[in-house]
XYZ file of C-alpha atoms in Angstrom:
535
model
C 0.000 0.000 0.000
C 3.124 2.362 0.635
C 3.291 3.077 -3.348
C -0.209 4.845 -3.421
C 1.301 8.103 -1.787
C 2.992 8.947 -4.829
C -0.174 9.858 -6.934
C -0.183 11.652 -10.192
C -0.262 15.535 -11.253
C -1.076 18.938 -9.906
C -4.493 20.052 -8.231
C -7.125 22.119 -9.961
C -10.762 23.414 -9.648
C -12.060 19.924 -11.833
C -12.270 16.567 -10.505
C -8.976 14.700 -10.415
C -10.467 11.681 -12.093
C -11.419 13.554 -15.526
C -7.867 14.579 -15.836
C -5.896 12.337 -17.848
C -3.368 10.091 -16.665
C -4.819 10.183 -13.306
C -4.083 7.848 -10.790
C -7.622 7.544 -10.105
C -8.254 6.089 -13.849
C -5.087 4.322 -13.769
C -5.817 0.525 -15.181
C -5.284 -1.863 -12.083
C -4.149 -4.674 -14.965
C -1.295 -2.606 -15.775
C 0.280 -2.862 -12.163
C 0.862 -6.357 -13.712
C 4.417 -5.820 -15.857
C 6.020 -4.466 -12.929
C 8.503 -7.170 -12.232
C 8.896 -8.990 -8.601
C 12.027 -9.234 -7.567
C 11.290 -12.107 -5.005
C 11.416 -15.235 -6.671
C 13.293 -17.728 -5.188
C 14.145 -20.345 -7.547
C 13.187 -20.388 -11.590
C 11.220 -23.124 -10.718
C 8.627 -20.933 -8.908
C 9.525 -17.307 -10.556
C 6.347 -17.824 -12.700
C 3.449 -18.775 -10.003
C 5.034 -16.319 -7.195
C 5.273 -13.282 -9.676
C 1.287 -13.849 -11.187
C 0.063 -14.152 -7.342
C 2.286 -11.089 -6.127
C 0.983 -9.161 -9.782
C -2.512 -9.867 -8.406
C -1.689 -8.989 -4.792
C -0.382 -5.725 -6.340
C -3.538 -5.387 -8.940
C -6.280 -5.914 -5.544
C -4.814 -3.497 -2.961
C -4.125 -0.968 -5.972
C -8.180 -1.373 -6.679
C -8.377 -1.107 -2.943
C -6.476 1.868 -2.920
C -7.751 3.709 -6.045
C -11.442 3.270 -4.618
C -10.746 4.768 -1.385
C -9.215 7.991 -3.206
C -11.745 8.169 -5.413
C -14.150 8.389 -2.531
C -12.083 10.462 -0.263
C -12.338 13.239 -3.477
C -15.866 13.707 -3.287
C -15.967 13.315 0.331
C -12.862 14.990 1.733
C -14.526 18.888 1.738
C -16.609 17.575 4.411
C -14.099 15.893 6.790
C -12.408 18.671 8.935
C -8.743 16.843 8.690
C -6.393 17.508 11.814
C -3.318 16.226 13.408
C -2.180 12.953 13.207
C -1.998 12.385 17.073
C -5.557 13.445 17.356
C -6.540 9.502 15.820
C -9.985 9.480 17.701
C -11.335 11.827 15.142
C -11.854 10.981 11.699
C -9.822 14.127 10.218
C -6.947 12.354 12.416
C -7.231 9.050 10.971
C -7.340 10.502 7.364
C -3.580 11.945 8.474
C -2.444 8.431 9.852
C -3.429 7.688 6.157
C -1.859 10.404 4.394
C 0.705 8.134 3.039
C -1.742 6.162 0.696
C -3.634 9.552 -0.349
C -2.997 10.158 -3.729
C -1.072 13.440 -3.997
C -3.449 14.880 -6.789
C -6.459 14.116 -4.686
C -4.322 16.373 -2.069
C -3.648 18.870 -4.146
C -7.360 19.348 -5.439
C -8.459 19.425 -1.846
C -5.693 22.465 -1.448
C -7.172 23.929 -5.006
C -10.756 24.359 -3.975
C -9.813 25.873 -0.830
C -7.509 28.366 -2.645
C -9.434 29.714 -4.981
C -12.905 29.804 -3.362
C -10.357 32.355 -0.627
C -8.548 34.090 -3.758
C -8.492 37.941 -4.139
C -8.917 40.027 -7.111
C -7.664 43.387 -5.439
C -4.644 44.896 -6.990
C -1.755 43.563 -5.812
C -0.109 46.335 -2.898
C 2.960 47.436 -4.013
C 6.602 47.563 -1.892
C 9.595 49.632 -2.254
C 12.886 47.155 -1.643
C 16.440 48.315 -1.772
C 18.997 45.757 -2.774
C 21.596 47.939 -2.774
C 20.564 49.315 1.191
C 20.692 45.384 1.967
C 23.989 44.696 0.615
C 26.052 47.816 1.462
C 24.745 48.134 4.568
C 24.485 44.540 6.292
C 24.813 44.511 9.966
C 24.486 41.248 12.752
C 20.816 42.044 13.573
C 19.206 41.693 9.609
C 17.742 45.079 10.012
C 18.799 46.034 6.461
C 18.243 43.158 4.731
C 14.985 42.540 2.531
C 13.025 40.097 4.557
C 13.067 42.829 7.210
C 12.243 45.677 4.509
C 9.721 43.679 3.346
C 7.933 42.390 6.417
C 7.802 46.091 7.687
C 5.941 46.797 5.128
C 3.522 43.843 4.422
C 2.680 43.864 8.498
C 0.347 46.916 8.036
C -1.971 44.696 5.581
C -4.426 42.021 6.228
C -2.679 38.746 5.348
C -5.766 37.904 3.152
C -4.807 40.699 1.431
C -1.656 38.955 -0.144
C -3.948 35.765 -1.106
C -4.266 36.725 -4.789
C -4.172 34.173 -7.638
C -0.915 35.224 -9.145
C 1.794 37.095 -7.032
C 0.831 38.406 -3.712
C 2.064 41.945 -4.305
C 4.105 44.147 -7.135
C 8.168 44.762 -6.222
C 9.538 48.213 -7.076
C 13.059 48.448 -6.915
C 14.817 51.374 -5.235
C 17.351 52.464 -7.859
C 16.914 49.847 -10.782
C 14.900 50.361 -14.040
C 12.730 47.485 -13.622
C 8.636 47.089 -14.202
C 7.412 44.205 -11.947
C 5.748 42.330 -14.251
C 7.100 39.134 -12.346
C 10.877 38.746 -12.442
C 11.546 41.299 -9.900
C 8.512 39.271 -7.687
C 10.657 35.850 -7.932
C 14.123 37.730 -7.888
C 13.173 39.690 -4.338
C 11.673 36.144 -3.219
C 15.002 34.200 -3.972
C 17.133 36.908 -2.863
C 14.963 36.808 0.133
C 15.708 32.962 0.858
C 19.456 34.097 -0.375
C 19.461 36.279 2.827
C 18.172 33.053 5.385
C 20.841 30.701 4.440
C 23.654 32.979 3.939
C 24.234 34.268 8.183
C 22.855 37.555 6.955
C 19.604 36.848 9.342
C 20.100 35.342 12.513
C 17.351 33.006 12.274
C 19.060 29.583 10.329
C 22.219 28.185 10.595
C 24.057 25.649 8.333
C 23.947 22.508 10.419
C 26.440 20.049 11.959
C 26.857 18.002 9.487
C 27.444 20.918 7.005
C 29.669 22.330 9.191
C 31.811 18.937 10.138
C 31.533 17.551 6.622
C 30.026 14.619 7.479
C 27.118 12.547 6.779
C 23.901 13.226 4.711
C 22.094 16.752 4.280
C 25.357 18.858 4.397
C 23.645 21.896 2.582
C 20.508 21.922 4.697
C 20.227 25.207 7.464
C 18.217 24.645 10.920
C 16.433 27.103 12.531
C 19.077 28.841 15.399
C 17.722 27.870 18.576
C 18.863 30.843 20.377
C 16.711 33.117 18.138
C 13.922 33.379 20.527
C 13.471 37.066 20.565
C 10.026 39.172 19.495
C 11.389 40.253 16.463
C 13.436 37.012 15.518
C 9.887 34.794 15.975
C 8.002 37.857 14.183
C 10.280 37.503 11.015
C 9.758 33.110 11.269
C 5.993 33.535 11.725
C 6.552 36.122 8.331
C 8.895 33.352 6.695
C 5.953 31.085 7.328
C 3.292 33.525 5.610
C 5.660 33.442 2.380
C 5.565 29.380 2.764
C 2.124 29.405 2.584
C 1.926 31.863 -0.364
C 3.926 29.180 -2.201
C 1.549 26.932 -1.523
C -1.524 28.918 -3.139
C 0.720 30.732 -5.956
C 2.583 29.176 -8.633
C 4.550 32.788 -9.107
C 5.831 32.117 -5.191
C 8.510 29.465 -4.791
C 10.966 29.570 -2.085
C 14.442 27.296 -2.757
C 15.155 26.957 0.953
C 16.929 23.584 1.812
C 15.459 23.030 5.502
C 15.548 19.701 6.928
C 12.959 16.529 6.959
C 13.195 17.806 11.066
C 11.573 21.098 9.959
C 9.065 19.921 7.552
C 7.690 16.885 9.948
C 6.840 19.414 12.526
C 5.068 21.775 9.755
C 2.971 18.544 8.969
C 2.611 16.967 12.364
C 4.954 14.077 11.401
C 6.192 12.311 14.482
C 10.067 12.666 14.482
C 12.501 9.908 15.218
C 16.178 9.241 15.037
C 16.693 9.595 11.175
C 15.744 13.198 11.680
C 18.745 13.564 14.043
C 20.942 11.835 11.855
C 20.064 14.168 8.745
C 21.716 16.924 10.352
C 24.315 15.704 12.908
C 26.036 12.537 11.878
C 28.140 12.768 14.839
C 26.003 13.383 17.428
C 23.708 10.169 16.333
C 26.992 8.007 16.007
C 27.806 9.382 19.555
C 24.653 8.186 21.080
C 24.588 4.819 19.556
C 27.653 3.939 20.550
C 27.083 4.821 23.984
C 23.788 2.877 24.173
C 25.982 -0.166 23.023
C 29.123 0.308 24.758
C 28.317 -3.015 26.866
C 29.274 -4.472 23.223
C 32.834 -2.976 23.626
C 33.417 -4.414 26.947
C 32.634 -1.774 29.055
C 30.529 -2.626 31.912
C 28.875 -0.886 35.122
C 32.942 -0.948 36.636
C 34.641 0.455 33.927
C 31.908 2.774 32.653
C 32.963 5.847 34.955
C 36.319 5.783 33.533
C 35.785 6.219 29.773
C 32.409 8.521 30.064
C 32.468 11.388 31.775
C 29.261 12.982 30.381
C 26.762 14.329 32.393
C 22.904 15.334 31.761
C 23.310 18.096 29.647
C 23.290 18.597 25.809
C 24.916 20.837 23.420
C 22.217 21.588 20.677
C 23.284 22.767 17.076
C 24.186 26.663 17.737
C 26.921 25.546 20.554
C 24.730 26.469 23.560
C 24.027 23.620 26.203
C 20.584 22.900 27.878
C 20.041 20.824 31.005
C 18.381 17.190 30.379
C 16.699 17.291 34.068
C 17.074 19.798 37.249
C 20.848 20.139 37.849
C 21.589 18.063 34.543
C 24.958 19.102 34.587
C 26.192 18.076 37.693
C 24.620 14.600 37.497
C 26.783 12.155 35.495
C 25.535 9.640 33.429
C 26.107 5.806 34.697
C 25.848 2.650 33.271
C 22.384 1.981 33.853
C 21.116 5.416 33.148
C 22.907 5.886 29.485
C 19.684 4.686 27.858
C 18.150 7.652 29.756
C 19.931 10.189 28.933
C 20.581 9.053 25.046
C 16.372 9.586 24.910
C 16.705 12.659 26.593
C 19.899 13.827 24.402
C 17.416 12.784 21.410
C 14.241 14.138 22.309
C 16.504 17.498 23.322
C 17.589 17.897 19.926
C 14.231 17.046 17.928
C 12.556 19.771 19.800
C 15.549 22.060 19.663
C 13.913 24.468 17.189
C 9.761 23.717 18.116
C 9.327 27.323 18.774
C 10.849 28.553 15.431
C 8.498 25.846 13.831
C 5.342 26.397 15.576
C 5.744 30.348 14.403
C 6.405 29.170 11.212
C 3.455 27.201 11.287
C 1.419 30.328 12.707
C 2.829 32.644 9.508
C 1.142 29.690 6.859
C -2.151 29.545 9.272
C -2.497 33.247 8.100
C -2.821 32.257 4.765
C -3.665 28.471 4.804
C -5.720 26.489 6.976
C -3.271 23.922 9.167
C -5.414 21.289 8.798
C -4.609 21.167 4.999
C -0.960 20.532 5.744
C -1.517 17.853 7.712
C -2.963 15.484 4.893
C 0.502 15.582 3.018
C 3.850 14.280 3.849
C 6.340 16.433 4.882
C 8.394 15.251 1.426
C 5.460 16.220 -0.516
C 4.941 19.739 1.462
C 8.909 21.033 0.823
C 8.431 19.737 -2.776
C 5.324 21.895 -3.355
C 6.684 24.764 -1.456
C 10.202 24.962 -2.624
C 10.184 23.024 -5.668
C 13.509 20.309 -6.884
C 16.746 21.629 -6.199
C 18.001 19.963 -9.448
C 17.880 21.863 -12.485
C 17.227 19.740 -15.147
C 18.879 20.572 -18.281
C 16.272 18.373 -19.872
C 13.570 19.569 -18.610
C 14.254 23.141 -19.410
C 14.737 22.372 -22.846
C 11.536 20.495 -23.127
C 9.833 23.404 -22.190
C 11.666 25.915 -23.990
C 10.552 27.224 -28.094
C 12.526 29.842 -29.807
C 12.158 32.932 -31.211
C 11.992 34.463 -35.151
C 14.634 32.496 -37.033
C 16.034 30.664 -34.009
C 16.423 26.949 -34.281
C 17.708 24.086 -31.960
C 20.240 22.943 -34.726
C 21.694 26.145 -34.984
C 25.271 26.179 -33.481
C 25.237 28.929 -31.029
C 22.243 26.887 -29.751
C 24.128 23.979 -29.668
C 26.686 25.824 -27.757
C 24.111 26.948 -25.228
C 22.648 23.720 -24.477
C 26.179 22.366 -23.749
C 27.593 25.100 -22.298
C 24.712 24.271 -19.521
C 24.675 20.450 -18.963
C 28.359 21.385 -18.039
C 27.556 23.537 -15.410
C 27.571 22.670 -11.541
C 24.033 22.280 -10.286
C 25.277 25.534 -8.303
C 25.512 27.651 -11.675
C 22.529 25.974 -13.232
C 20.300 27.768 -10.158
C 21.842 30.983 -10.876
C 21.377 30.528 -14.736
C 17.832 29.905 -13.558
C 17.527 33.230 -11.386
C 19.429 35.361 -14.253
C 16.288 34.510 -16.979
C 13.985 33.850 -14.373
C 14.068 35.682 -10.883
C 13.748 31.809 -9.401
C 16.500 29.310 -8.731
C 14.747 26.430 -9.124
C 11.588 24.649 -11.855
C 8.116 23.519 -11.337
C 8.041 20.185 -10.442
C 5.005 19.621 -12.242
C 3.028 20.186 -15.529
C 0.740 21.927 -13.141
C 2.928 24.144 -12.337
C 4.331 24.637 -15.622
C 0.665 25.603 -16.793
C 1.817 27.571 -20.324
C 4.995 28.952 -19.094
C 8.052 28.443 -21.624
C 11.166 29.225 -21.461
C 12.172 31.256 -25.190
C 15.637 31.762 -26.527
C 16.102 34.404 -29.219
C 18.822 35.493 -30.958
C 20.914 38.760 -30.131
C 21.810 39.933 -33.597
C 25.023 41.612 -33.462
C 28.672 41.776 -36.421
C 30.174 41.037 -33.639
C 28.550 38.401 -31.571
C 31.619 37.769 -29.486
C 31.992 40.866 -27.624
C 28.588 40.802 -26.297
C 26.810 39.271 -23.382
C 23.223 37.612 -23.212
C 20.734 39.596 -22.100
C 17.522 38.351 -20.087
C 13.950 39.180 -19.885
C 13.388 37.939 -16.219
C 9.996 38.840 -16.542
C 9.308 36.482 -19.024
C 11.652 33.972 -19.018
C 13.421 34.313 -22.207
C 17.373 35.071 -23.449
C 18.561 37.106 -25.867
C 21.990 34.900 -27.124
C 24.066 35.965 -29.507
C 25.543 33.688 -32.369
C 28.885 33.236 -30.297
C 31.586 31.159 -32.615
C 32.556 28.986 -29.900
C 31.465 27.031 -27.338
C 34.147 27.902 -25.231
C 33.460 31.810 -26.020
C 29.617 30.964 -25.288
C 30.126 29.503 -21.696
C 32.041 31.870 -20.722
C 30.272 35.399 -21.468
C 27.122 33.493 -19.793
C 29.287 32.208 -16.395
C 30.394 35.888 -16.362
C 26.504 37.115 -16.746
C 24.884 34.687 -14.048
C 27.846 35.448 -11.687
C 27.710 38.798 -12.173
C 24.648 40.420 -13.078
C 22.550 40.549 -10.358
C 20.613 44.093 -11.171
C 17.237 44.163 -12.964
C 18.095 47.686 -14.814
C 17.191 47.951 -18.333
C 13.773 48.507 -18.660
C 12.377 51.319 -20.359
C 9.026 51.610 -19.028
C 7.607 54.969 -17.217
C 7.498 52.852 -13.900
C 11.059 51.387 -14.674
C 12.515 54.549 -15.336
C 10.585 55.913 -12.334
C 12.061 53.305 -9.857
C 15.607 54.562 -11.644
C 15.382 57.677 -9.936
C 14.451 56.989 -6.538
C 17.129 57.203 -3.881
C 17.616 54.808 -0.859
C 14.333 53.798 1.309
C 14.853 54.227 4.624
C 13.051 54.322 8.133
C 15.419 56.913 9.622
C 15.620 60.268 8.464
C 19.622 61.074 8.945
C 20.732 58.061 6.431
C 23.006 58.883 3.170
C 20.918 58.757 0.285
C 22.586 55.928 -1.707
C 22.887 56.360 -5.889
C 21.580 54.392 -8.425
C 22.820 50.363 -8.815
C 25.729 51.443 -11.763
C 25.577 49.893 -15.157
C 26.936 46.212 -15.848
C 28.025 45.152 -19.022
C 25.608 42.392 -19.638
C 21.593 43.042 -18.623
C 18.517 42.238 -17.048
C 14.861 43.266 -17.753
C-alpha cells in the first residue's frame, strides 16, 4: 500500500479523475508488468510473480477506490493532526501516506481559490543595494526585514491573490514588476536566510563537520527566541504558505525533513537527528551499546564522563533534568539520557516551527498541511533543487529564425549540462528571478522558457541579455562554445541588477534614492551599469 502516496499531477478546480493520466483512472491490470524481484528459484519465478501481480492489482483497486471516494468526500471531513486519531480528520492523516497526492492537491485547489483575491496587488519599495552595502548582525537592512515592515500593516488575506501576492519596485533599478523582480526579491529573500545575513538559520552540523547526509541543509538557530526574531519566522511562514496557493511564489530553501515533519505533524525519530548531525547520532549509539565494547557498570565511569546536559546545534548547552549538569551519566542510566539527548535535539527548534506554522495559518488552513507528507509539502513549497537541463529544454521554443540545430544553440545547451548544479540555479535566477523549476506540468501551466537570438557583427563581444519577466534570453551567435560559456558564467555570476527597462514605472524606480526608516541616512545612488543586462 506504501506506493499509493505517490499519486499523479497537480491540483485544480475539476475533478482529479477527468484529468488524464490520473491515478484515479489508472488501469489496475497494468500494475501487472512491474517485475517482482522475489522469486526464489526459476522453478517458482512464474506462479510467485502472477500471485504477487494480483496482490499488487487488488490493494491498488483497494487503494484507487478509497481515493476516489475520499475526493468527493474529503470537503466535508475537517482533517487535523495525526496524534488526534480518535477523530476521523486524524485518521485521514495516519493515512496520508496512501492519499494520492493529486487528490491532495485538489483538496488544497478548492480551498484556494474559493479564498482568492482580485484586489490589486499592494505594491513595496525594496532596496537591494541598502541590503547589501549596509548589512549589519541584527538583519535590520536586509529585505526580509524591509519587506515584512511593510507587508505587516496589511491584512494577510490581502496577499492571497491568484498570481503574485504583491508588485516589487526596486529602489534604484529600471525594472517594471511584471514578475521577475517578484521571484528575484523572493530568492534573494531565501538568499538572505541561508547565507548568516539573518540570525534566524544556521548551516547545520553536518554541514559544518563535513560529514554525513544533508550537508547543505540550514536549521532554525535555537537561540533566536526574541520578538522580532519569531516575528520575522511567523513572516517566513506567511511566504511558505503563499507558495503553496501561488505558482509565481517558490521559495528554494533547503530546511531539513526535522523542519518539515513538525510543519505537517509528522512524528520525528532518530533519522531526523541523523540528517543533520552525523556525529552526534553516532555518539549516542555507541554509547547505548558500549556493553558491546566491553565496558561494563565498573569500567563505565572511567571512559564517560558525560553528564545530563546537551549541546544543541548553535553551541549552547541545555540541562536534560534539574541540575543536569552536575549529574553524570552511569551505566544503567545511558539509555536515559541518550532519549533525553534525542528528544533534546528534535525539539531544539519547536518554537521557530510552531511560528512558522502560525505565519502559513495566516494564509492556509493547518489542517490542509496535515494530509501531506512532509516530502510532498517542501516539494510543493520549494520546488527540486536539481535543475534539469532536460527539462528546461523540453519546455523551452525559440524565437523568429532561431532553431535548436543552430550552433550557437548547440553551444548553449552544452555550455549548460556542463555547469555545476550551483551555476545551473543561478542561470535559472538570471532569466527567471527563481533558482529552481516547477516540479510539475501543473505548475508549468503555459509557461516556456524562449531563446532568441541577439543579432550583433560582432557576436563575441557581447553578453546575453535576459527578460526575467518572461523567461526568455537574448543569445548571440557566439563562434565557440568555449566563447559561449564563458560570457554566460560571467553574466549569471555577475549580473545581479534588474536595470534595463524602459518603461515609465522602470525609469521611475531609476530615480528613486535609498528607502529608509530613519531620516539622517546617506541617500545611496543608483545600482551602476553592468556590461551584460537584465529586464
Amino acid at each position: 500500500a506504501g506506493g499509493g502516496g505517490g499519486g499523479g499531477g497537480g491540483g485544480g478546480s475539476s475533478s482529479s479523475a477527468d484529468r488524464p493520466g490520473s491515478a484515479l483512472t489508472l488501469r489496475p491490470a497494468l500494475l501487472a508488468s512491474l517485475s517482482h524481484d522475489g522469486a526464489p528459484s526459476s522453478s517458482d519465478r512464474r506462479a510467485l510473480q502472477a500471485s504477487a501481480a494480483e496482490a499488487r492489482c487488488a490493494r491498488f483497486v483497494l487503494i484507487q477506490r478509497f481515493n476516489a471516494l475520499l475526493a468527493h468526500l474529503a470537503p466535508l471531513v475537517h482533517s487535523s493532526r495525526e496524534h488526534e486519531a480518535h477523530t476521523l480528520g486524524g485518521r485521514l492523516c495516519l493515512l496520508r501516506g496512501v492519499v494520492f497526492l493529486e487528490v491532495k492537491q485538489a483538496l488544497l485547489q478548492r480551498f484556494v481559490t474559493s479564498t482568492a483575491k482580485d484586489a490589486d496587488a499592494p505594491q513595496v519599495l525594496l532596496n537591494r543595494l541598502r541590503a547589501l552595502s549596509k548589512q549589519s548582525p541584527d538583519g535590520s537592512h536586509t529585505l526580509l526585514a524591509q519587506l515584512q515592515e511593510q507587508l505587516s500593516l496589511l491584512h494577510p488575506r490581502a496577499l492571497c491573490r491568484a498570481d503574485k501576492a504583491f508588485r516589487v519596485n526596486f529602489v534604484g533599478e529600471a525594472a517594471d514588476d511584471h514578475g521577475g523582480p517578484y521571484r528575484e526579491a523572493i530568492t534573494q529573500i531565501c538568499g538572505e536566510l541561508q547565507s548568516g545575513q539573518l540570525p534566524l538559520l544556521l548551516r547545520c552540523p553536518n554541514g559544518r563537520h563535513g560529514v554525513g547526509a544533508g550537508r547543505d541543509v540550514y536549521l532554525p538557530r535555537p537561540a533566536a527566541s526574541s520578538a522580532r526574531e519569531l516575528g520575522w519566522f511567523r513572516f517566513v511562514g506567511q511566504l511558505l504558505g503563499l507558495a503553496l496557493r501561488q505558482k509565481e511564489t517558490q521559495l528554494p530553501l533547503n530546511l531539513p525533513s526535522l523542519v518539515w515533519k513538525q510543519l505537517v505533524s509528522q512524528p520525528l525519530d532518530e533519522s531526523d537527528l541523523r540528517g543533520t548531525d552525523e556525529l552526534c547520532w553516532q555518539s549516542l549509539q555507541k554509547l547505548r551499546t558500549i556493553d558491546q565494547e566491553g565496558v561494563d557498570a565498573a569500567l563505565f565511569g572511567d571512559v564517560i564522563f558525560e553528564t545530563f546536559q546537551a549541546q544543541l546545534s548553535d553551541g549552547s548547552e541545555v540541562e536534560l533534568l534539574p541540575g543536569g549538569r552536575h549529574s553524570r551519566v552511569t551505566f544503567e542510566s545511558r539509555h536515559d539520557y541518550c532519549d533525553a539527548v534525542l528528544a533534546a535535539r528534535l525539539r531544539e527548534s519547536r518554537q521557530q516551527c510552531d511560528a512558522l506554522l502560525q505565519g502559513i495559518s495566516l494564509v492556509l488552513p493547518q489542517r490542509l498541511l496535515s494530509l501531506f507528507t512532509w516530502e510532498q509539502l517542501e516539494r510543493l513549497a520549494c520546488g527540486s533543487a536539481d535543475v534539469s537541463v532536460e527539462v528546461l529544454r523540453g519546455r523551452t521554443k525559440y524565437g523568429v529564425g532561431v532553431s535548436s540545430v543552430q550552433r550557437h544553440v548547440r553551444y548553449f545547451w552544452a555550455a549548460l549540462r556542463g555547469f555545476t548544479p550551483e551555476q545551473r540555479s543561478a542561470f535559472l535566477r538570471f532569466v527567471w528571478g527563481r533558482s529552481r523549476l516547477p516540479i510539475s506540468a501543473a505548475e508549468w501551466g503555459d509557461t516556456r522558457f524562449t531563446l532568441h537570438t541577439k543579432q550583433s557583427p560582432r557576436p563575441d563581444a557581447l553578453f546575453p541579455v535576459a527578460h526575467t519577466c518572461f523567461f526568455s534570453l537574448e543569445l548571440p551567435a557566439y563562434t565557440s562554445a568555449a566563447i559561449c560559456r564563458e560570457r554566460l558564467l560571467y553574466a549569471i555570476t555577475h549580473c545581479l541588477a534588474i536595470d534595463i527597462d524602459t518603461t515609465t514605472g522602470a525609469r521611475e524606480n531609476r530615480q528613486l534614492t535609498a528607502w529608509s526608516s530613519s531620516e539622517d541616512e546617506e541617500e545611496e545612488p543608483g545600482a551602476p551599469p553592468s556590461p551584460t543586462a537584465r529586464r
